[in-house]
Amino acid sequence: MTVTASGPDASAPAQRKRGVALEDAIREAAFAELTEVGYTAFSVEGVAARARTGKASIYRRWPTKQELVTDVLCEMLPSPDQAGITVDLDDSVTTHQALLGVARAIAGVITSPSGAAMRAIKCEAMGDPELARLVDERFQAPRRAALLSLLRRGVQRGEVRPEAATQLVADVIPAVLSHRVILQREPLTQRDIIDIIEQIFIPLVEVR
């Protein structure tokens, strides 16, 4: 005697995801793949298996592995506004306070699991020009622009020297924070962040 299951889900196969639901599933799978195996071992095949879809579905949306990875990072990591890197600040907020808030936000991102994935990508990008271009265009450029805007706001307030409101200077905060975490492999305490701003950055930009 054969026993057959009954009920609405007994014999029906799992419904395939489509559209936005499928794209979200692919991004989640790609992020899981990236954080677990790193960029070097990252594969579209692995993502497809995790998302329970075919490689063709992925390649139709993201023609290259690099584009998939950068899109996933941009979705998973906070935007400049979400990270507190914005010039839309109350007049009572000084440049010193704004930059300290930015440094704390950047430190929070780069020491998070998402930040660990981003650090791995940056290291791999050194040998992958296309990946480096995409990471810079999609992730780093908007943050550099926001930091530069904060410095220009400081100039208008009389708190930053005009000649210090440059892209080169704006790169200093993320560069120092990343150097400590990635190369020195040191933790970033609140005291460290305050010291970086007060001992390095403020003397670099303040009116003399």
PDB file of C-alpha atoms in Angstrom:
ATOM      1  CA  MET A   1       0.000   0.000   0.000  1.00  0.00           C
ATOM      2  CA  THR A   2       1.355   3.355  -0.971  1.00  0.00           C
ATOM      3  CA  VAL A   3       0.800   6.224   1.409  1.00  0.00           C
ATOM      4  CA  THR A   4       0.542   9.642  -0.215  1.00  0.00           C
ATOM      5  CA  ALA A   5       0.953  12.842   1.689  1.00  0.00           C
ATOM      6  CA  SER A   6      -1.818  15.359   1.649  1.00  0.00           C
ATOM      7  CA  GLY A   7      -2.004  19.108   2.134  1.00  0.00           C
ATOM      8  CA  PRO A   8      -1.239  22.149   0.021  1.00  0.00           C
ATOM      9  CA  ASP A   9       2.557  21.765   0.203  1.00  0.00           C
ATOM     10  CA  ALA A  10       2.879  18.012   0.061  1.00  0.00           C
ATOM     11  CA  SER A  11       3.569  17.437  -3.600  1.00  0.00           C
ATOM     12  CA  ALA A  12       4.091  20.971  -4.950  1.00  0.00           C
ATOM     13  CA  PRO A  13       7.712  21.911  -5.581  1.00  0.00           C
ATOM     14  CA  ALA A  14       9.087  24.993  -3.897  1.00  0.00           C
ATOM     15  CA  GLN A  15       8.063  28.069  -5.834  1.00  0.00           C
ATOM     16  CA  ARG A  16      10.964  29.628  -7.730  1.00  0.00           C
ATOM     17  CA  LYS A  17      11.870  33.154  -6.817  1.00  0.00           C
ATOM     18  CA  ARG A  18      11.568  35.755  -9.531  1.00  0.00           C
ATOM     19  CA  GLY A  19      12.199  39.444 -10.049  1.00  0.00           C
ATOM     20  CA  VAL A  20      13.192  41.449  -6.991  1.00  0.00           C
ATOM     21  CA  ALA A  21      12.872  38.415  -4.691  1.00  0.00           C
ATOM     22  CA  LEU A  22      15.379  36.501  -6.804  1.00  0.00           C
ATOM     23  CA  GLU A  23      17.794  39.439  -6.946  1.00  0.00           C
ATOM     24  CA  ASP A  24      17.633  39.798  -3.163  1.00  0.00           C
ATOM     25  CA  ALA A  25      18.278  36.071  -2.742  1.00  0.00           C
ATOM     26  CA  ILE A  26      21.287  36.256  -5.072  1.00  0.00           C
ATOM     27  CA  ARG A  27      22.734  39.256  -3.204  1.00  0.00           C
ATOM     28  CA  GLU A  28      22.313  37.503   0.147  1.00  0.00           C
ATOM     29  CA  ALA A  29      23.929  34.362  -1.239  1.00  0.00           C
ATOM     30  CA  ALA A  30      26.797  36.354  -2.763  1.00  0.00           C
ATOM     31  CA  PHE A  31      27.453  38.161   0.509  1.00  0.00           C
ATOM     32  CA  ALA A  32      27.453  34.865   2.416  1.00  0.00           C
ATOM     33  CA  GLU A  33      29.843  33.361  -0.138  1.00  0.00           C
ATOM     34  CA  LEU A  34      32.127  36.399   0.046  1.00  0.00           C
ATOM     35  CA  THR A  35      32.324  36.515   3.847  1.00  0.00           C
ATOM     36  CA  GLU A  36      32.824  32.758   4.187  1.00  0.00           C
ATOM     37  CA  VAL A  37      35.335  31.975   1.424  1.00  0.00           C
ATOM     38  CA  GLY A  38      36.789  35.389   0.484  1.00  0.00           C
ATOM     39  CA  TYR A  39      37.098  36.972  -2.932  1.00  0.00           C
ATOM     40  CA  THR A  40      39.759  34.635  -4.348  1.00  0.00           C
ATOM     41  CA  ALA A  41      37.617  31.528  -3.805  1.00  0.00           C
ATOM     42  CA  PHE A  42      34.363  33.344  -4.546  1.00  0.00           C
ATOM     43  CA  SER A  43      32.510  31.773  -7.475  1.00  0.00           C
ATOM     44  CA  VAL A  44      29.285  32.392  -9.321  1.00  0.00           C
ATOM     45  CA  GLU A  45      28.664  28.652  -9.120  1.00  0.00           C
ATOM     46  CA  GLY A  46      28.786  28.848  -5.336  1.00  0.00           C
ATOM     47  CA  VAL A  47      26.397  31.787  -5.303  1.00  0.00           C
ATOM     48  CA  ALA A  48      23.983  29.999  -7.633  1.00  0.00           C
ATOM     49  CA  ALA A  49      23.973  26.945  -5.364  1.00  0.00           C
ATOM     50  CA  ARG A  50      23.287  29.050  -2.272  1.00  0.00           C
ATOM     51  CA  ALA A  51      20.518  31.020  -3.997  1.00  0.00           C
ATOM     52  CA  ARG A  52      19.060  27.859  -5.589  1.00  0.00           C
ATOM     53  CA  THR A  53      19.110  29.349  -9.043  1.00  0.00           C
ATOM     54  CA  GLY A  54      21.091  28.930 -12.245  1.00  0.00           C
ATOM     55  CA  LYS A  55      24.256  30.769 -13.230  1.00  0.00           C
ATOM     56  CA  ALA A  56      22.449  32.205 -16.241  1.00  0.00           C
ATOM     57  CA  SER A  57      20.037  34.041 -13.933  1.00  0.00           C
ATOM     58  CA  ILE A  58      22.991  35.675 -12.219  1.00  0.00           C
ATOM     59  CA  TYR A  59      24.910  36.576 -15.367  1.00  0.00           C
ATOM     60  CA  ARG A  60      21.820  38.194 -16.895  1.00  0.00           C
ATOM     61  CA  ARG A  61      21.824  40.667 -14.023  1.00  0.00           C
ATOM     62  CA  TRP A  62      25.550  40.928 -13.284  1.00  0.00           C
ATOM     63  CA  PRO A  63      27.674  40.200 -16.390  1.00  0.00           C
ATOM     64  CA  THR A  64      30.886  39.785 -14.364  1.00  0.00           C
ATOM     65  CA  LYS A  65      31.960  38.489 -10.986  1.00  0.00           C
ATOM     66  CA  GLN A  66      33.396  41.923 -10.156  1.00  0.00           C
ATOM     67  CA  GLU A  67      30.093  43.679 -10.824  1.00  0.00           C
ATOM     68  CA  LEU A  68      28.217  41.221  -8.625  1.00  0.00           C
ATOM     69  CA  VAL A  69      30.675  41.655  -5.751  1.00  0.00           C
ATOM     70  CA  THR A  70      30.717  45.460  -5.861  1.00  0.00           C
ATOM     71  CA  ASP A  71      26.930  45.636  -6.132  1.00  0.00           C
ATOM     72  CA  VAL A  72      26.563  43.351  -3.121  1.00  0.00           C
ATOM     73  CA  LEU A  73      28.978  45.427  -1.061  1.00  0.00           C
ATOM     74  CA  CYS A  74      27.198  48.660  -1.964  1.00  0.00           C
ATOM     75  CA  GLU A  75      23.889  47.078  -0.912  1.00  0.00           C
ATOM     76  CA  MET A  76      25.193  45.585   2.334  1.00  0.00           C
ATOM     77  CA  LEU A  77      27.435  48.404   3.542  1.00  0.00           C
ATOM     78  CA  PRO A  78      25.898  51.673   4.762  1.00  0.00           C
ATOM     79  CA  SER A  79      25.733  54.590   2.364  1.00  0.00           C
ATOM     80  CA  PRO A  80      27.679  57.782   3.200  1.00  0.00           C
ATOM     81  CA  ASP A  81      24.514  59.317   4.663  1.00  0.00           C
ATOM     82  CA  GLN A  82      23.776  56.198   6.719  1.00  0.00           C
ATOM     83  CA  ALA A  83      27.355  56.217   7.991  1.00  0.00           C
ATOM     84  CA  GLY A  84      27.058  59.816   9.128  1.00  0.00           C
ATOM     85  CA  ILE A  85      29.260  61.212   6.351  1.00  0.00           C
ATOM     86  CA  THR A  86      27.013  64.088   5.389  1.00  0.00           C
ATOM     87  CA  VAL A  87      27.129  67.896   5.278  1.00  0.00           C
ATOM     88  CA  ASP A  88      23.465  68.161   6.215  1.00  0.00           C
ATOM     89  CA  LEU A  89      24.336  69.043   9.793  1.00  0.00           C
ATOM     90  CA  ASP A  90      22.942  71.441  12.348  1.00  0.00           C
ATOM     91  CA  ASP A  91      24.861  74.729  12.573  1.00  0.00           C
ATOM     92  CA  SER A  92      25.754  73.909  16.172  1.00  0.00           C
ATOM     93  CA  VAL A  93      27.893  70.943  15.027  1.00  0.00           C
ATOM     94  CA  THR A  94      31.520  72.005  14.678  1.00  0.00           C
ATOM     95  CA  THR A  95      33.888  70.589  12.089  1.00  0.00           C
ATOM     96  CA  HIS A  96      35.789  68.861  14.898  1.00  0.00           C
ATOM     97  CA  GLN A  97      32.595  67.147  16.085  1.00  0.00           C
ATOM     98  CA  ALA A  98      31.529  66.257  12.534  1.00  0.00           C
ATOM     99  CA  LEU A  99      34.897  64.715  11.676  1.00  0.00           C
ATOM    100  CA  LEU A 100      34.970  62.748  14.924  1.00  0.00           C
ATOM    101  CA  GLY A 101      31.524  61.383  14.083  1.00  0.00           C
ATOM    102  CA  VAL A 102      32.721  60.438  10.606  1.00  0.00           C
ATOM    103  CA  ALA A 103      35.795  58.676  11.993  1.00  0.00           C
ATOM    104  CA  ARG A 104      33.634  56.689  14.414  1.00  0.00           C
ATOM    105  CA  ALA A 105      31.254  55.721  11.616  1.00  0.00           C
ATOM    106  CA  ILE A 106      34.091  54.612   9.323  1.00  0.00           C
ATOM    107  CA  ALA A 107      35.687  52.628  12.152  1.00  0.00           C
ATOM    108  CA  GLY A 108      32.360  50.927  12.847  1.00  0.00           C
ATOM    109  CA  VAL A 109      32.069  49.867   9.225  1.00  0.00           C
ATOM    110  CA  ILE A 110      35.611  48.613   8.665  1.00  0.00           C
ATOM    111  CA  THR A 111      35.613  46.539  11.877  1.00  0.00           C
ATOM    112  CA  SER A 112      32.232  44.917  11.115  1.00  0.00           C
ATOM    113  CA  PRO A 113      31.716  41.616   9.234  1.00  0.00           C
ATOM    114  CA  SER A 114      30.736  43.654   6.172  1.00  0.00           C
ATOM    115  CA  GLY A 115      33.887  45.684   6.589  1.00  0.00           C
ATOM    116  CA  ALA A 116      35.960  42.511   6.722  1.00  0.00           C
ATOM    117  CA  ALA A 117      34.581  41.571   3.322  1.00  0.00           C
ATOM    118  CA  MET A 118      35.339  45.059   2.046  1.00  0.00           C
ATOM    119  CA  ARG A 119      38.925  44.853   3.314  1.00  0.00           C
ATOM    120  CA  ALA A 120      39.416  41.553   1.512  1.00  0.00           C
ATOM    121  CA  ILE A 121      38.078  43.064  -1.689  1.00  0.00           C
ATOM    122  CA  LYS A 122      40.412  46.057  -1.467  1.00  0.00           C
ATOM    123  CA  CYS A 123      43.404  43.765  -1.076  1.00  0.00           C
ATOM    124  CA  GLU A 124      42.331  41.667  -4.066  1.00  0.00           C
ATOM    125  CA  ALA A 125      41.679  44.818  -6.104  1.00  0.00           C
ATOM    126  CA  MET A 126      45.415  45.544  -6.139  1.00  0.00           C
ATOM    127  CA  GLY A 127      45.823  42.797  -8.734  1.00  0.00           C
ATOM    128  CA  ASP A 128      42.499  43.250 -10.511  1.00  0.00           C
ATOM    129  CA  PRO A 129      42.210  46.622 -12.319  1.00  0.00           C
ATOM    130  CA  GLU A 130      38.545  46.160 -13.215  1.00  0.00           C
ATOM    131  CA  LEU A 131      37.624  45.314  -9.635  1.00  0.00           C
ATOM    132  CA  ALA A 132      39.661  48.280  -8.384  1.00  0.00           C
ATOM    133  CA  ARG A 133      37.814  50.607 -10.763  1.00  0.00           C
ATOM    134  CA  LEU A 134      34.403  49.336  -9.702  1.00  0.00           C
ATOM    135  CA  VAL A 135      35.195  49.489  -5.981  1.00  0.00           C
ATOM    136  CA  ASP A 136      36.441  53.052  -6.341  1.00  0.00           C
ATOM    137  CA  GLU A 137      33.530  54.164  -8.525  1.00  0.00           C
ATOM    138  CA  ARG A 138      30.747  52.534  -6.513  1.00  0.00           C
ATOM    139  CA  PHE A 139      32.061  52.652  -2.953  1.00  0.00           C
ATOM    140  CA  GLN A 140      35.025  54.915  -2.310  1.00  0.00           C
ATOM    141  CA  ALA A 141      34.295  57.896  -4.600  1.00  0.00           C
ATOM    142  CA  PRO A 142      30.968  58.859  -2.940  1.00  0.00           C
ATOM    143  CA  ARG A 143      32.619  58.757   0.483  1.00  0.00           C
ATOM    144  CA  ARG A 144      35.574  60.859  -0.653  1.00  0.00           C
ATOM    145  CA  ALA A 145      33.157  63.413  -2.087  1.00  0.00           C
ATOM    146  CA  ALA A 146      31.189  63.563   1.176  1.00  0.00           C
ATOM    147  CA  LEU A 147      34.350  64.051   3.251  1.00  0.00           C
ATOM    148  CA  LEU A 148      35.523  66.795   0.921  1.00  0.00           C
ATOM    149  CA  SER A 149      32.156  68.508   1.335  1.00  0.00           C
ATOM    150  CA  LEU A 150      32.588  68.404   5.107  1.00  0.00           C
ATOM    151  CA  LEU A 151      35.957  70.132   4.774  1.00  0.00           C
ATOM    152  CA  ARG A 152      34.451  72.787   2.505  1.00  0.00           C
ATOM    153  CA  ARG A 153      31.708  73.339   5.076  1.00  0.00           C
ATOM    154  CA  GLY A 154      34.495  73.850   7.616  1.00  0.00           C
ATOM    155  CA  VAL A 155      36.088  76.477   5.389  1.00  0.00           C
ATOM    156  CA  GLN A 156      32.793  78.389   5.234  1.00  0.00           C
ATOM    157  CA  ARG A 157      32.597  78.279   9.040  1.00  0.00           C
ATOM    158  CA  GLY A 158      36.158  79.538   9.443  1.00  0.00           C
ATOM    159  CA  GLU A 159      37.286  76.266  11.040  1.00  0.00           C
ATOM    160  CA  VAL A 160      39.306  74.823   8.147  1.00  0.00           C
ATOM    161  CA  ARG A 161      42.057  76.432   6.081  1.00  0.00           C
ATOM    162  CA  PRO A 162      40.923  76.825   2.442  1.00  0.00           C
ATOM    163  CA  GLU A 163      44.067  75.112   1.162  1.00  0.00           C
ATOM    164  CA  ALA A 164      43.284  72.078   3.356  1.00  0.00           C
ATOM    165  CA  ALA A 165      39.928  71.397   1.680  1.00  0.00           C
ATOM    166  CA  THR A 166      41.383  69.039  -0.912  1.00  0.00           C
ATOM    167  CA  GLN A 167      40.759  65.460  -1.943  1.00  0.00           C
ATOM    168  CA  LEU A 168      44.219  64.475  -0.754  1.00  0.00           C
ATOM    169  CA  VAL A 169      43.468  65.703   2.760  1.00  0.00           C
ATOM    170  CA  ALA A 170      40.005  64.122   2.718  1.00  0.00           C
ATOM    171  CA  ASP A 171      41.661  60.731   2.121  1.00  0.00           C
ATOM    172  CA  VAL A 172      43.662  60.948   5.356  1.00  0.00           C
ATOM    173  CA  ILE A 173      40.983  59.817   7.845  1.00  0.00           C
ATOM    174  CA  PRO A 174      39.941  56.584   6.069  1.00  0.00           C
ATOM    175  CA  ALA A 175      43.581  55.896   5.153  1.00  0.00           C
ATOM    176  CA  VAL A 176      44.810  56.098   8.765  1.00  0.00           C
ATOM    177  CA  LEU A 177      41.900  54.054  10.106  1.00  0.00           C
ATOM    178  CA  SER A 178      42.307  51.388   7.417  1.00  0.00           C
ATOM    179  CA  HIS A 179      46.083  51.253   7.943  1.00  0.00           C
ATOM    180  CA  ARG A 180      45.632  50.512  11.637  1.00  0.00           C
ATOM    181  CA  VAL A 181      43.057  47.766  11.057  1.00  0.00           C
ATOM    182  CA  ILE A 182      44.383  46.156   7.871  1.00  0.00           C
ATOM    183  CA  LEU A 183      48.170  46.472   8.108  1.00  0.00           C
ATOM    184  CA  GLN A 184      48.804  46.835  11.825  1.00  0.00           C
ATOM    185  CA  ARG A 185      45.943  44.492  12.750  1.00  0.00           C
ATOM    186  CA  GLU A 186      45.211  46.598  15.793  1.00  0.00           C
ATOM    187  CA  PRO A 187      41.785  47.212  17.352  1.00  0.00           C
ATOM    188  CA  LEU A 188      40.244  50.663  17.135  1.00  0.00           C
ATOM    189  CA  THR A 189      39.142  51.922  20.521  1.00  0.00           C
ATOM    190  CA  GLN A 190      37.224  55.139  21.064  1.00  0.00           C
ATOM    191  CA  ARG A 191      40.415  56.639  22.512  1.00  0.00           C
ATOM    192  CA  ASP A 192      42.309  55.693  19.350  1.00  0.00           C
ATOM    193  CA  ILE A 193      39.708  57.377  17.166  1.00  0.00           C
ATOM    194  CA  ILE A 194      39.781  60.568  19.235  1.00  0.00           C
ATOM    195  CA  ASP A 195      43.593  60.630  19.118  1.00  0.00           C
ATOM    196  CA  ILE A 196      43.623  60.176  15.331  1.00  0.00           C
ATOM    197  CA  ILE A 197      41.308  63.155  14.901  1.00  0.00           C
ATOM    198  CA  GLU A 198      42.894  65.399  17.523  1.00  0.00           C
ATOM    199  CA  GLN A 199      46.564  64.560  16.989  1.00  0.00           C
ATOM    200  CA  ILE A 200      46.612  64.038  13.225  1.00  0.00           C
ATOM    201  CA  PHE A 201      43.632  65.440  11.387  1.00  0.00           C
ATOM    202  CA  ILE A 202      42.665  68.608  13.243  1.00  0.00           C
ATOM    203  CA  PRO A 203      46.241  69.972  13.239  1.00  0.00           C
ATOM    204  CA  LEU A 204      46.348  69.185   9.506  1.00  0.00           C
ATOM    205  CA  VAL A 205      43.281  71.270   8.615  1.00  0.00           C
ATOM    206  CA  GLU A 206      42.767  73.881  11.341  1.00  0.00           C
ATOM    207  CA  VAL A 207      43.162  77.592  10.712  1.00  0.00           C
ATOM    208  CA  ARG A 208      46.668  78.796  11.692  1.00  0.00           C
TER     209      ARG A 208
END
